[in-house]
Amino acid sequence: MHALTQLIREDMKPALGVTEPGAIALAVSTACSHLPAPADRVELSLNSGIYKNAFACGIPGTSHVGNAYAAALGALAADPEKGLLCLDGITEKQVKAAEAMVKAGKIAVHMSGITSRISIEARVSGGGHTASCLIRDAHTRIVKVTEDGRAVLDKTAELQQEEAGEQVPAIHRYTLEQMADYARTVSLRKIAFIRDASPLRE
């Protein structure tokens, strides 16, 4: 597979509504799936790009916008197995519960740094236990999950190796001429997956 095709495939996964709230809900719901009881508190750390992009984004199925509501719904209603579609099918009862969670101050949102590099870390607690999920560099790239401080998934060493070996994003290695040549010559069959990410698909 051409490297540019792979980059497009990784960046154009189907999502419900805007990508950033879905990614936040995915991180929170993944962390919550490692708790033995429902979460009673969520702490979210976001890079500035995610923080900004999700801040005013509407969440489908609700009248709400923003990071805190995406996190609350992630804790109460999301299915992490659905990826960026994790909030599909939420109910009015779950929306009301999310409203109560936000109003009770049980969702804390922080900006971890000013950068466009995707970073979403969700730390949750419930039933006397804690769990966390870290997403880096792509909206669905989960690199670390913990239960009570113990890593049950840890790809951070792989991430560090990538960082050491590649100082610039892969897309920056291509010239405009190379990308134009790719656009002219790539087989439509090989990029048919783009239709799945289009809101205009039949």
mmCIF file of C-alpha atoms in Angstrom:
data_model
loop_
_atom_site.group_PDB
_atom_site.id
_atom_site.type_symbol
_atom_site.label_atom_id
_atom_site.label_comp_id
_atom_site.label_asym_id
_atom_site.label_seq_id
_atom_site.Cartn_x
_atom_site.Cartn_y
_atom_site.Cartn_z
ATOM 1 C CA MET A 1 0.000 0.000 0.000
ATOM 2 C CA HIS A 2 1.293 3.470 -0.863
ATOM 3 C CA ALA A 3 2.349 5.408 2.238
ATOM 4 C CA LEU A 4 0.031 8.306 1.337
ATOM 5 C CA THR A 5 -2.895 5.902 1.004
ATOM 6 C CA GLN A 6 -2.130 4.574 4.485
ATOM 7 C CA LEU A 7 -1.971 8.117 5.895
ATOM 8 C CA ILE A 8 -5.366 8.924 4.379
ATOM 9 C CA ARG A 9 -6.846 5.674 5.702
ATOM 10 C CA GLU A 10 -5.631 6.448 9.233
ATOM 11 C CA ASP A 11 -6.971 10.010 9.117
ATOM 12 C CA MET A 12 -10.398 9.362 7.575
ATOM 13 C CA LYS A 13 -12.088 6.898 9.886
ATOM 14 C CA PRO A 14 -15.881 7.245 10.130
ATOM 15 C CA ALA A 15 -17.002 9.348 13.086
ATOM 16 C CA LEU A 16 -20.302 10.449 14.560
ATOM 17 C CA GLY A 17 -20.270 14.221 14.208
ATOM 18 C CA VAL A 18 -16.969 16.055 14.618
ATOM 19 C CA THR A 19 -13.921 13.860 15.218
ATOM 20 C CA GLU A 20 -12.572 15.524 18.379
ATOM 21 C CA PRO A 21 -15.553 14.967 20.725
ATOM 22 C CA GLY A 22 -15.709 11.383 19.478
ATOM 23 C CA ALA A 23 -12.026 10.881 20.260
ATOM 24 C CA ILE A 24 -12.501 12.335 23.758
ATOM 25 C CA ALA A 25 -15.456 10.029 24.384
ATOM 26 C CA LEU A 26 -13.410 7.102 23.056
ATOM 27 C CA ALA A 27 -10.555 7.792 25.485
ATOM 28 C CA VAL A 28 -12.895 8.185 28.454
ATOM 29 C CA SER A 29 -15.015 5.151 27.620
ATOM 30 C CA THR A 30 -11.899 3.018 27.107
ATOM 31 C CA ALA A 31 -10.619 4.042 30.539
ATOM 32 C CA CYS A 32 -14.043 3.388 32.078
ATOM 33 C CA SER A 33 -14.122 -0.109 30.592
ATOM 34 C CA HIS A 34 -11.203 -0.884 32.927
ATOM 35 C CA LEU A 35 -13.108 0.107 36.073
ATOM 36 C CA PRO A 36 -15.127 -2.454 38.069
ATOM 37 C CA ALA A 37 -17.799 0.185 38.786
ATOM 38 C CA PRO A 38 -19.277 3.243 37.019
ATOM 39 C CA ALA A 39 -16.982 6.273 36.934
ATOM 40 C CA ASP A 40 -17.773 9.017 39.431
ATOM 41 C CA ARG A 41 -15.020 11.379 38.275
ATOM 42 C CA VAL A 42 -13.186 12.116 35.022
ATOM 43 C CA GLU A 43 -10.024 14.155 34.545
ATOM 44 C CA LEU A 44 -9.116 15.028 30.995
ATOM 45 C CA SER A 45 -5.822 16.412 29.640
ATOM 46 C CA LEU A 46 -5.904 17.643 26.044
ATOM 47 C CA ASN A 47 -3.417 19.249 23.696
ATOM 48 C CA SER A 48 -4.441 22.726 22.548
ATOM 49 C CA GLY A 49 -5.597 21.548 19.120
ATOM 50 C CA ILE A 50 -8.052 18.999 20.523
ATOM 51 C CA TYR A 51 -9.133 21.376 23.306
ATOM 52 C CA LYS A 52 -9.909 24.155 20.833
ATOM 53 C CA ASN A 53 -11.545 21.998 18.167
ATOM 54 C CA ALA A 54 -13.875 20.218 20.581
ATOM 55 C CA PHE A 55 -14.671 23.272 22.708
ATOM 56 C CA ALA A 56 -17.574 24.509 20.584
ATOM 57 C CA CYS A 57 -18.455 21.346 18.676
ATOM 58 C CA GLY A 58 -21.975 20.025 18.949
ATOM 59 C CA ILE A 59 -22.417 16.434 20.099
ATOM 60 C CA PRO A 60 -24.925 14.483 17.968
ATOM 61 C CA GLY A 61 -27.996 13.340 19.853
ATOM 62 C CA THR A 62 -27.723 16.196 22.359
ATOM 63 C CA SER A 63 -28.045 19.965 22.582
ATOM 64 C CA HIS A 64 -24.608 20.192 24.199
ATOM 65 C CA VAL A 65 -21.153 21.167 22.994
ATOM 66 C CA GLY A 66 -17.615 20.837 24.218
ATOM 67 C CA ASN A 67 -15.005 18.831 26.018
ATOM 68 C CA ALA A 68 -16.762 18.281 29.349
ATOM 69 C CA TYR A 69 -19.969 16.909 27.848
ATOM 70 C CA ALA A 70 -18.019 14.674 25.457
ATOM 71 C CA ALA A 71 -16.152 13.305 28.480
ATOM 72 C CA ALA A 72 -19.318 12.821 30.571
ATOM 73 C CA LEU A 73 -21.078 11.016 27.759
ATOM 74 C CA GLY A 74 -17.952 8.945 27.222
ATOM 75 C CA ALA A 75 -18.119 7.877 30.855
ATOM 76 C CA LEU A 76 -21.846 7.148 30.904
ATOM 77 C CA ALA A 77 -22.962 6.146 27.448
ATOM 78 C CA ALA A 78 -20.166 5.414 24.978
ATOM 79 C CA ASP A 79 -19.177 2.027 23.573
ATOM 80 C CA PRO A 80 -15.396 1.992 23.019
ATOM 81 C CA GLU A 81 -15.711 -0.946 20.643
ATOM 82 C CA LYS A 82 -17.303 1.445 18.125
ATOM 83 C CA GLY A 83 -14.256 3.706 17.892
ATOM 84 C CA LEU A 84 -15.153 7.233 16.784
ATOM 85 C CA LEU A 85 -18.780 6.117 16.486
ATOM 86 C CA CYS A 86 -18.820 5.336 20.233
ATOM 87 C CA LEU A 87 -21.603 7.844 21.012
ATOM 88 C CA ASP A 88 -23.996 6.407 18.447
ATOM 89 C CA GLY A 89 -27.334 5.495 20.010
ATOM 90 C CA ILE A 90 -27.131 7.486 23.251
ATOM 91 C CA THR A 91 -30.450 7.978 25.029
ATOM 92 C CA GLU A 92 -32.132 11.026 26.561
ATOM 93 C CA LYS A 93 -31.711 9.428 29.982
ATOM 94 C CA GLN A 94 -27.955 9.179 29.417
ATOM 95 C CA VAL A 95 -27.815 12.799 28.250
ATOM 96 C CA LYS A 96 -29.569 13.895 31.461
ATOM 97 C CA ALA A 97 -27.122 11.862 33.532
ATOM 98 C CA ALA A 98 -24.218 13.513 31.692
ATOM 99 C CA GLU A 99 -25.715 16.945 32.403
ATOM 100 C CA ALA A 100 -25.889 16.103 36.102
ATOM 101 C CA MET A 101 -22.304 14.836 36.094
ATOM 102 C CA VAL A 102 -20.999 18.057 34.523
ATOM 103 C CA LYS A 103 -23.064 20.298 36.805
ATOM 104 C CA ALA A 104 -21.817 18.387 39.869
ATOM 105 C CA GLY A 105 -18.234 19.269 38.934
ATOM 106 C CA LYS A 106 -17.229 15.661 38.320
ATOM 107 C CA ILE A 107 -15.529 16.445 34.998
ATOM 108 C CA ALA A 108 -12.206 18.305 35.023
ATOM 109 C CA VAL A 109 -10.654 19.416 31.719
ATOM 110 C CA HIS A 110 -7.099 20.702 31.399
ATOM 111 C CA MET A 111 -4.946 21.780 28.470
ATOM 112 C CA SER A 112 -1.700 19.802 28.556
ATOM 113 C CA GLY A 113 0.250 21.946 26.104
ATOM 114 C CA ILE A 114 0.075 24.273 23.118
ATOM 115 C CA THR A 115 0.643 21.971 20.165
ATOM 116 C CA SER A 116 -1.220 20.499 17.211
ATOM 117 C CA ARG A 117 0.085 17.026 18.073
ATOM 118 C CA ILE A 118 -2.891 14.972 19.207
ATOM 119 C CA SER A 119 -2.818 14.047 22.880
ATOM 120 C CA ILE A 120 -5.863 12.928 24.877
ATOM 121 C CA GLU A 121 -5.405 11.479 28.348
ATOM 122 C CA ALA A 122 -8.451 10.402 30.318
ATOM 123 C CA ARG A 123 -8.119 9.462 33.988
ATOM 124 C CA VAL A 124 -11.237 8.065 35.651
ATOM 125 C CA SER A 125 -12.169 6.807 39.091
ATOM 126 C CA GLY A 126 -15.055 4.805 40.484
ATOM 127 C CA GLY A 127 -15.720 2.196 43.140
ATOM 128 C CA GLY A 128 -12.424 2.963 44.818
ATOM 129 C CA HIS A 129 -10.436 2.176 41.666
ATOM 130 C CA THR A 130 -8.757 4.211 38.950
ATOM 131 C CA ALA A 131 -8.022 3.727 35.257
ATOM 132 C CA SER A 132 -6.602 5.770 32.420
ATOM 133 C CA CYS A 133 -6.324 5.863 28.644
ATOM 134 C CA LEU A 134 -3.817 7.802 26.548
ATOM 135 C CA ILE A 135 -4.367 8.563 22.855
ATOM 136 C CA ARG A 136 -1.484 10.042 20.839
ATOM 137 C CA ASP A 137 -0.890 11.290 17.280
ATOM 138 C CA ALA A 138 -4.138 9.937 15.766
ATOM 139 C CA HIS A 139 -7.705 10.148 17.055
ATOM 140 C CA THR A 140 -7.993 6.401 17.657
ATOM 141 C CA ARG A 141 -4.365 5.523 18.467
ATOM 142 C CA ILE A 142 -4.510 4.234 22.034
ATOM 143 C CA VAL A 143 -0.951 3.916 23.317
ATOM 144 C CA LYS A 144 -1.464 3.270 27.029
ATOM 145 C CA VAL A 145 -4.188 1.957 29.330
ATOM 146 C CA THR A 146 -3.841 1.499 33.076
ATOM 147 C CA GLU A 147 -5.825 -0.092 35.888
ATOM 148 C CA ASP A 148 -5.045 1.195 39.398
ATOM 149 C CA GLY A 149 -1.719 2.484 38.109
ATOM 150 C CA ARG A 150 -0.749 -0.827 36.473
ATOM 151 C CA ALA A 151 -0.293 -0.764 32.694
ATOM 152 C CA VAL A 152 -2.472 -3.287 30.861
ATOM 153 C CA LEU A 153 -1.483 -1.846 27.479
ATOM 154 C CA ASP A 154 1.687 0.129 26.883
ATOM 155 C CA LYS A 155 2.966 1.164 23.459
ATOM 156 C CA THR A 156 4.813 4.254 24.667
ATOM 157 C CA ALA A 157 8.220 2.676 23.953
ATOM 158 C CA GLU A 158 7.121 2.212 20.347
ATOM 159 C CA LEU A 159 6.033 5.848 20.323
ATOM 160 C CA GLN A 160 9.411 6.974 21.643
ATOM 161 C CA GLN A 161 11.215 4.960 18.972
ATOM 162 C CA GLU A 162 9.132 6.648 16.296
ATOM 163 C CA GLU A 163 9.882 10.060 17.769
ATOM 164 C CA ALA A 164 13.610 9.341 17.843
ATOM 165 C CA GLY A 165 13.675 8.110 14.275
ATOM 166 C CA GLU A 166 11.356 10.642 12.653
ATOM 167 C CA GLN A 167 11.575 14.286 13.641
ATOM 168 C CA VAL A 168 8.888 15.507 11.221
ATOM 169 C CA PRO A 169 5.434 14.076 10.424
ATOM 170 C CA ALA A 170 5.412 11.585 7.546
ATOM 171 C CA ILE A 171 3.265 13.862 5.373
ATOM 172 C CA HIS A 172 5.983 16.535 5.502
ATOM 173 C CA ARG A 173 8.399 14.230 3.692
ATOM 174 C CA TYR A 174 6.414 14.624 0.470
ATOM 175 C CA THR A 175 6.736 17.502 -1.943
ATOM 176 C CA LEU A 176 3.709 19.158 -3.518
ATOM 177 C CA GLU A 177 4.725 17.609 -6.841
ATOM 178 C CA GLN A 178 4.804 14.112 -5.316
ATOM 179 C CA MET A 179 1.366 14.556 -3.751
ATOM 180 C CA ALA A 180 -0.052 15.870 -7.031
ATOM 181 C CA ASP A 181 1.413 12.871 -8.845
ATOM 182 C CA TYR A 182 -0.161 10.555 -6.274
ATOM 183 C CA ALA A 183 -3.561 12.225 -6.721
ATOM 184 C CA ARG A 184 -3.341 11.796 -10.499
ATOM 185 C CA THR A 185 -2.246 8.166 -10.478
ATOM 186 C CA VAL A 186 -3.730 6.426 -7.426
ATOM 187 C CA SER A 187 -6.327 3.781 -8.272
ATOM 188 C CA LEU A 188 -9.852 4.777 -7.221
ATOM 189 C CA ARG A 189 -10.330 1.218 -6.014
ATOM 190 C CA LYS A 190 -7.508 1.670 -3.511
ATOM 191 C CA ILE A 191 -9.057 4.784 -1.961
ATOM 192 C CA ALA A 192 -12.699 3.666 -2.100
ATOM 193 C CA PHE A 193 -12.658 3.627 1.730
ATOM 194 C CA ILE A 194 -12.928 7.434 1.621
ATOM 195 C CA ARG A 195 -16.642 7.031 0.835
ATOM 196 C CA ASP A 196 -17.140 5.523 4.302
ATOM 197 C CA ALA A 197 -16.024 8.799 5.890
ATOM 198 C CA SER A 198 -18.229 10.984 3.700
ATOM 199 C CA PRO A 199 -21.476 12.410 5.130
ATOM 200 C CA LEU A 200 -22.826 12.328 1.554
ATOM 201 C CA ARG A 201 -22.464 8.570 1.106
ATOM 202 C CA GLU A 202 -25.589 6.694 0.124
#
